[in-house]
PDB file of C-alpha atoms in Angstrom:
ATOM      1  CA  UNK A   1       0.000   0.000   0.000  1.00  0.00           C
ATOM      2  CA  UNK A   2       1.499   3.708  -1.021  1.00  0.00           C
ATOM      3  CA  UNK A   3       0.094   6.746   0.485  1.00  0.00           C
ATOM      4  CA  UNK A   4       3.340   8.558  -0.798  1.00  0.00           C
ATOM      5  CA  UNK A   5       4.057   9.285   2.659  1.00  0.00           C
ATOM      6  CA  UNK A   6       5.010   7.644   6.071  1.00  0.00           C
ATOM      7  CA  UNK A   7       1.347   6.898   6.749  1.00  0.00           C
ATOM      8  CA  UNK A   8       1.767   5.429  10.235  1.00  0.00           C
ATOM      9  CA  UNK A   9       4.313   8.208  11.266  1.00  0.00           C
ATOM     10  CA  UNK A  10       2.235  11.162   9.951  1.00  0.00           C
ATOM     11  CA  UNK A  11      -1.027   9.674  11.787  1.00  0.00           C
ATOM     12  CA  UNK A  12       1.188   9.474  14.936  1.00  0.00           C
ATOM     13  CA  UNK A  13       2.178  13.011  14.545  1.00  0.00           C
ATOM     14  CA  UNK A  14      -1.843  14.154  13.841  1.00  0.00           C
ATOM     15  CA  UNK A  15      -2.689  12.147  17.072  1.00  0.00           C
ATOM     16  CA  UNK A  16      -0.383  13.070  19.793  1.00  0.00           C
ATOM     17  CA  UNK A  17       1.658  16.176  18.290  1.00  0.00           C
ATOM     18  CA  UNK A  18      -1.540  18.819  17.427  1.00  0.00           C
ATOM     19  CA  UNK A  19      -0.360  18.015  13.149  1.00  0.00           C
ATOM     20  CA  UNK A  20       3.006  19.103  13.725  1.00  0.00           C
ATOM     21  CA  UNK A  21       4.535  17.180  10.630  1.00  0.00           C
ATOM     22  CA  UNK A  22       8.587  16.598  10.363  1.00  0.00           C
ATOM     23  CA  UNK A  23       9.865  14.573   7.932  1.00  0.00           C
ATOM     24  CA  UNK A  24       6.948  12.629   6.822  1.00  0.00           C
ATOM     25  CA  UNK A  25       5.619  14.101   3.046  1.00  0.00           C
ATOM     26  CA  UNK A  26       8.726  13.563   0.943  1.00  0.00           C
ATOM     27  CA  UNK A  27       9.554  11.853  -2.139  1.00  0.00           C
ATOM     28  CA  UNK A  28       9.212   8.583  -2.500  1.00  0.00           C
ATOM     29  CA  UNK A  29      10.850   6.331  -5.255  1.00  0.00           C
ATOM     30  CA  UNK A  30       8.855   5.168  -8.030  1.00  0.00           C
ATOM     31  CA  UNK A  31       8.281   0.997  -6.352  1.00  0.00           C
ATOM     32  CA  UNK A  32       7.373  -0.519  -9.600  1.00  0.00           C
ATOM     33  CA  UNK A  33      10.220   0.488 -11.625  1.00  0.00           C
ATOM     34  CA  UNK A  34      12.489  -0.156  -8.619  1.00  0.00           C
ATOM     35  CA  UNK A  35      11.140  -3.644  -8.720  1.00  0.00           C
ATOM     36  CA  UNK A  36      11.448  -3.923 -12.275  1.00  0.00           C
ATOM     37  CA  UNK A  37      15.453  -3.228 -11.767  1.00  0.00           C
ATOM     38  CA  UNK A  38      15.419  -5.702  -9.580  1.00  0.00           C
ATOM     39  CA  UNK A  39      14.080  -8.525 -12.046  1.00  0.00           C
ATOM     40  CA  UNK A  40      10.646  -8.776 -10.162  1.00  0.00           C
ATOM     41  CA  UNK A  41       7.586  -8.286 -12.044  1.00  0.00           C
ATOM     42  CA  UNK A  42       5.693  -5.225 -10.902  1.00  0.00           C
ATOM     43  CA  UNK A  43       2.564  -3.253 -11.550  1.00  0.00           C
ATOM     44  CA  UNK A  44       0.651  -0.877  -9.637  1.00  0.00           C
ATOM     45  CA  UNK A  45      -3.237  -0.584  -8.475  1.00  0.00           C
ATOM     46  CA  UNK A  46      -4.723   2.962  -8.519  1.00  0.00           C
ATOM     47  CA  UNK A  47      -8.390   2.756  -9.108  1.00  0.00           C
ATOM     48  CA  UNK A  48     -10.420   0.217  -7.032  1.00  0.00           C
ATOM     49  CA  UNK A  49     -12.347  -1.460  -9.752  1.00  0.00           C
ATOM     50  CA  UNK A  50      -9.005  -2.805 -10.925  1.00  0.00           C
ATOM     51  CA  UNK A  51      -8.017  -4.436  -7.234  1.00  0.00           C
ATOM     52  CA  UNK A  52      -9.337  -8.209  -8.324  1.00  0.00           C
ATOM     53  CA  UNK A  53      -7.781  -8.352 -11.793  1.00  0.00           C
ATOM     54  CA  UNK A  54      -4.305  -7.294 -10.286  1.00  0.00           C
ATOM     55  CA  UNK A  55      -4.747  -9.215  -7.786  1.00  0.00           C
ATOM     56  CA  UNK A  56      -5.801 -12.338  -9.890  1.00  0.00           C
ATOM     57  CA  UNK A  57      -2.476 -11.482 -12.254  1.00  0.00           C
ATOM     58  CA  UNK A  58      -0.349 -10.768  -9.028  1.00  0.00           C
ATOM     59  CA  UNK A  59      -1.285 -14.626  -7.487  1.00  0.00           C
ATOM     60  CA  UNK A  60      -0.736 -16.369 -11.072  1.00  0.00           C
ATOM     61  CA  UNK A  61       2.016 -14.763 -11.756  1.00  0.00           C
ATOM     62  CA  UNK A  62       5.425 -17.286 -12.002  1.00  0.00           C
ATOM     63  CA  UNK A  63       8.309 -15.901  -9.350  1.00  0.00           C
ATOM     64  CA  UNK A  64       8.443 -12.910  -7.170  1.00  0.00           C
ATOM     65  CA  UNK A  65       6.129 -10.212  -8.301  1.00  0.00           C
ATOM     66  CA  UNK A  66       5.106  -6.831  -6.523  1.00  0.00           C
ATOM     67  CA  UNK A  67       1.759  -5.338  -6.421  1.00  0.00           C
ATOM     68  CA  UNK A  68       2.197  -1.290  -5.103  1.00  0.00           C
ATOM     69  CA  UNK A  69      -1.450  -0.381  -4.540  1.00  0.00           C
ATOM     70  CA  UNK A  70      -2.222   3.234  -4.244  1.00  0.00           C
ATOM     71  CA  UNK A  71      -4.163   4.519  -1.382  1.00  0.00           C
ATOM     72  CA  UNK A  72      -5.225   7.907  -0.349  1.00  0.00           C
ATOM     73  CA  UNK A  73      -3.001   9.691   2.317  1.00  0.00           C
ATOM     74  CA  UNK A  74      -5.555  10.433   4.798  1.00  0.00           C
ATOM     75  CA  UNK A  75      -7.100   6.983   5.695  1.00  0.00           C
ATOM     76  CA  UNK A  76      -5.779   6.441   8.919  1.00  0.00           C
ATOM     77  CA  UNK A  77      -3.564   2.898   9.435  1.00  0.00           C
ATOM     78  CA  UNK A  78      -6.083   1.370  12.186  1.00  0.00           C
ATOM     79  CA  UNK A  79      -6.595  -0.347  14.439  1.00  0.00           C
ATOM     80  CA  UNK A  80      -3.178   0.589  16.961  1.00  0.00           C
ATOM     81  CA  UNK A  81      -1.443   0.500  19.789  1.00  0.00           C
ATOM     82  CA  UNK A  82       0.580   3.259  21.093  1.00  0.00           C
ATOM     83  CA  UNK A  83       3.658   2.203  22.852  1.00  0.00           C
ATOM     84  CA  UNK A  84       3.192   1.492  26.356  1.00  0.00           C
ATOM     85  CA  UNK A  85      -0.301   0.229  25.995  1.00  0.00           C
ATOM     86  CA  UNK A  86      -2.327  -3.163  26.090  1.00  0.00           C
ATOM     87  CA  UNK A  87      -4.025  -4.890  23.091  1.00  0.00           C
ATOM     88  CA  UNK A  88      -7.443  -3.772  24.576  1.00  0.00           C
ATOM     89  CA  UNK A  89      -6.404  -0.426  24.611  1.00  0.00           C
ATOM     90  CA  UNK A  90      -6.204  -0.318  21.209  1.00  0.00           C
ATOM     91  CA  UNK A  91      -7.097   3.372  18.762  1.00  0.00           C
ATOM     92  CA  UNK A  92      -9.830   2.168  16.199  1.00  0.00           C
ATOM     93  CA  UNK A  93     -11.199   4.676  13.589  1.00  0.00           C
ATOM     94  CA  UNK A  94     -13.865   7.149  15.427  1.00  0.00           C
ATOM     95  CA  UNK A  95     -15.187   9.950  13.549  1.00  0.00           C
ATOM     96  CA  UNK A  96     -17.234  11.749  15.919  1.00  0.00           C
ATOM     97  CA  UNK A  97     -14.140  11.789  18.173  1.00  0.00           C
ATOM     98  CA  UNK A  98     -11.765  13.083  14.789  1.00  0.00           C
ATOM     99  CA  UNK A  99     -14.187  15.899  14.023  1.00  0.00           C
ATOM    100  CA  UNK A 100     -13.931  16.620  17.600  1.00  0.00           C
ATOM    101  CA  UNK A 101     -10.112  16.760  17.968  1.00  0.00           C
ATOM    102  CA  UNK A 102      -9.792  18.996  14.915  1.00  0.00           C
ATOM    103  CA  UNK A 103     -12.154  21.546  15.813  1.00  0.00           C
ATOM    104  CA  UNK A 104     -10.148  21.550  18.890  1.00  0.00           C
ATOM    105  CA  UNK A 105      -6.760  22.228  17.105  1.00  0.00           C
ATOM    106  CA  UNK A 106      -8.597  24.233  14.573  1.00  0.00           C
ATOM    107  CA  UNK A 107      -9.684  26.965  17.545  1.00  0.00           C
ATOM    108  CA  UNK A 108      -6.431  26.737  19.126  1.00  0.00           C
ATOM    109  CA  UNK A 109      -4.374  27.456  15.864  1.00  0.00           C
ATOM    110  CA  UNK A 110      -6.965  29.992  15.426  1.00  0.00           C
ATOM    111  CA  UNK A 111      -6.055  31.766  18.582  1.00  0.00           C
ATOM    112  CA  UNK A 112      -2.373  32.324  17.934  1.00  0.00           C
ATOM    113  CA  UNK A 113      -3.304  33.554  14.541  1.00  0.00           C
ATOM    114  CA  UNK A 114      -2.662  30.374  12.708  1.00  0.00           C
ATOM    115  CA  UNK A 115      -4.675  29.285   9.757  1.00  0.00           C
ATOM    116  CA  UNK A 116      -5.576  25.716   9.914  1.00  0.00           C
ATOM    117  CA  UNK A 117      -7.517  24.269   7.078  1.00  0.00           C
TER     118      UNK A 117
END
């Protein structure tokens, strides 16, 4: 799965540093050509409708291949743990408490004369 970013560190960051982001949208190299150097064969997933047939080619396919399947940047990588914390404790996708915790941030970035979008 490609995001084009460090998915689990950037969600990390939104979480428990108020979207302070360092180091985390960069360049990333281009995974089916790198595979392709390599002597694996390669191809990449971008719309949805096309997950079975690559899949189906990926699974038939004779030797090491590589599948890079695009996905968007904001779906969060859930469920997790945070260090330090049991398996029951762990963060599952809750959207009542997201739109919560950015309206927060959103009115404190808005009192220091931030913009947040």
């Amino acid at each position: 799965m490609n995001s084009k970013e460090q998915g689990m560190v950037t969600q990390w960051q939104s979480l428990f540093y108020e979207d302070r982001f360092a180091h985390t949208h960069q360049n990333i190299p281009d995974f089916v050509k790198l595979g392709e150097a390599m002597g694996v064969q390669a191809q990449r997933c971008i719309a949805p409708g096309d997950v079975e047939a690559k899949l189906k080619c990926l699974i038939e396919s004779d030797g090491l291949a590589l599948l890079e399947v695009a996905v968007d940047k904001k779906v969060p990588v859930l469920s997790m743990v945070t260090a330090g914390s049991a398996l029951l404790e762990m963060h599952v996708y809750d959207e009542g408490k997201e739109r919560i915790r950015r309206a927060k941030l959103k009115a404190k970035m808005g009192s220091i004369g931030w913009v947040y979008g």
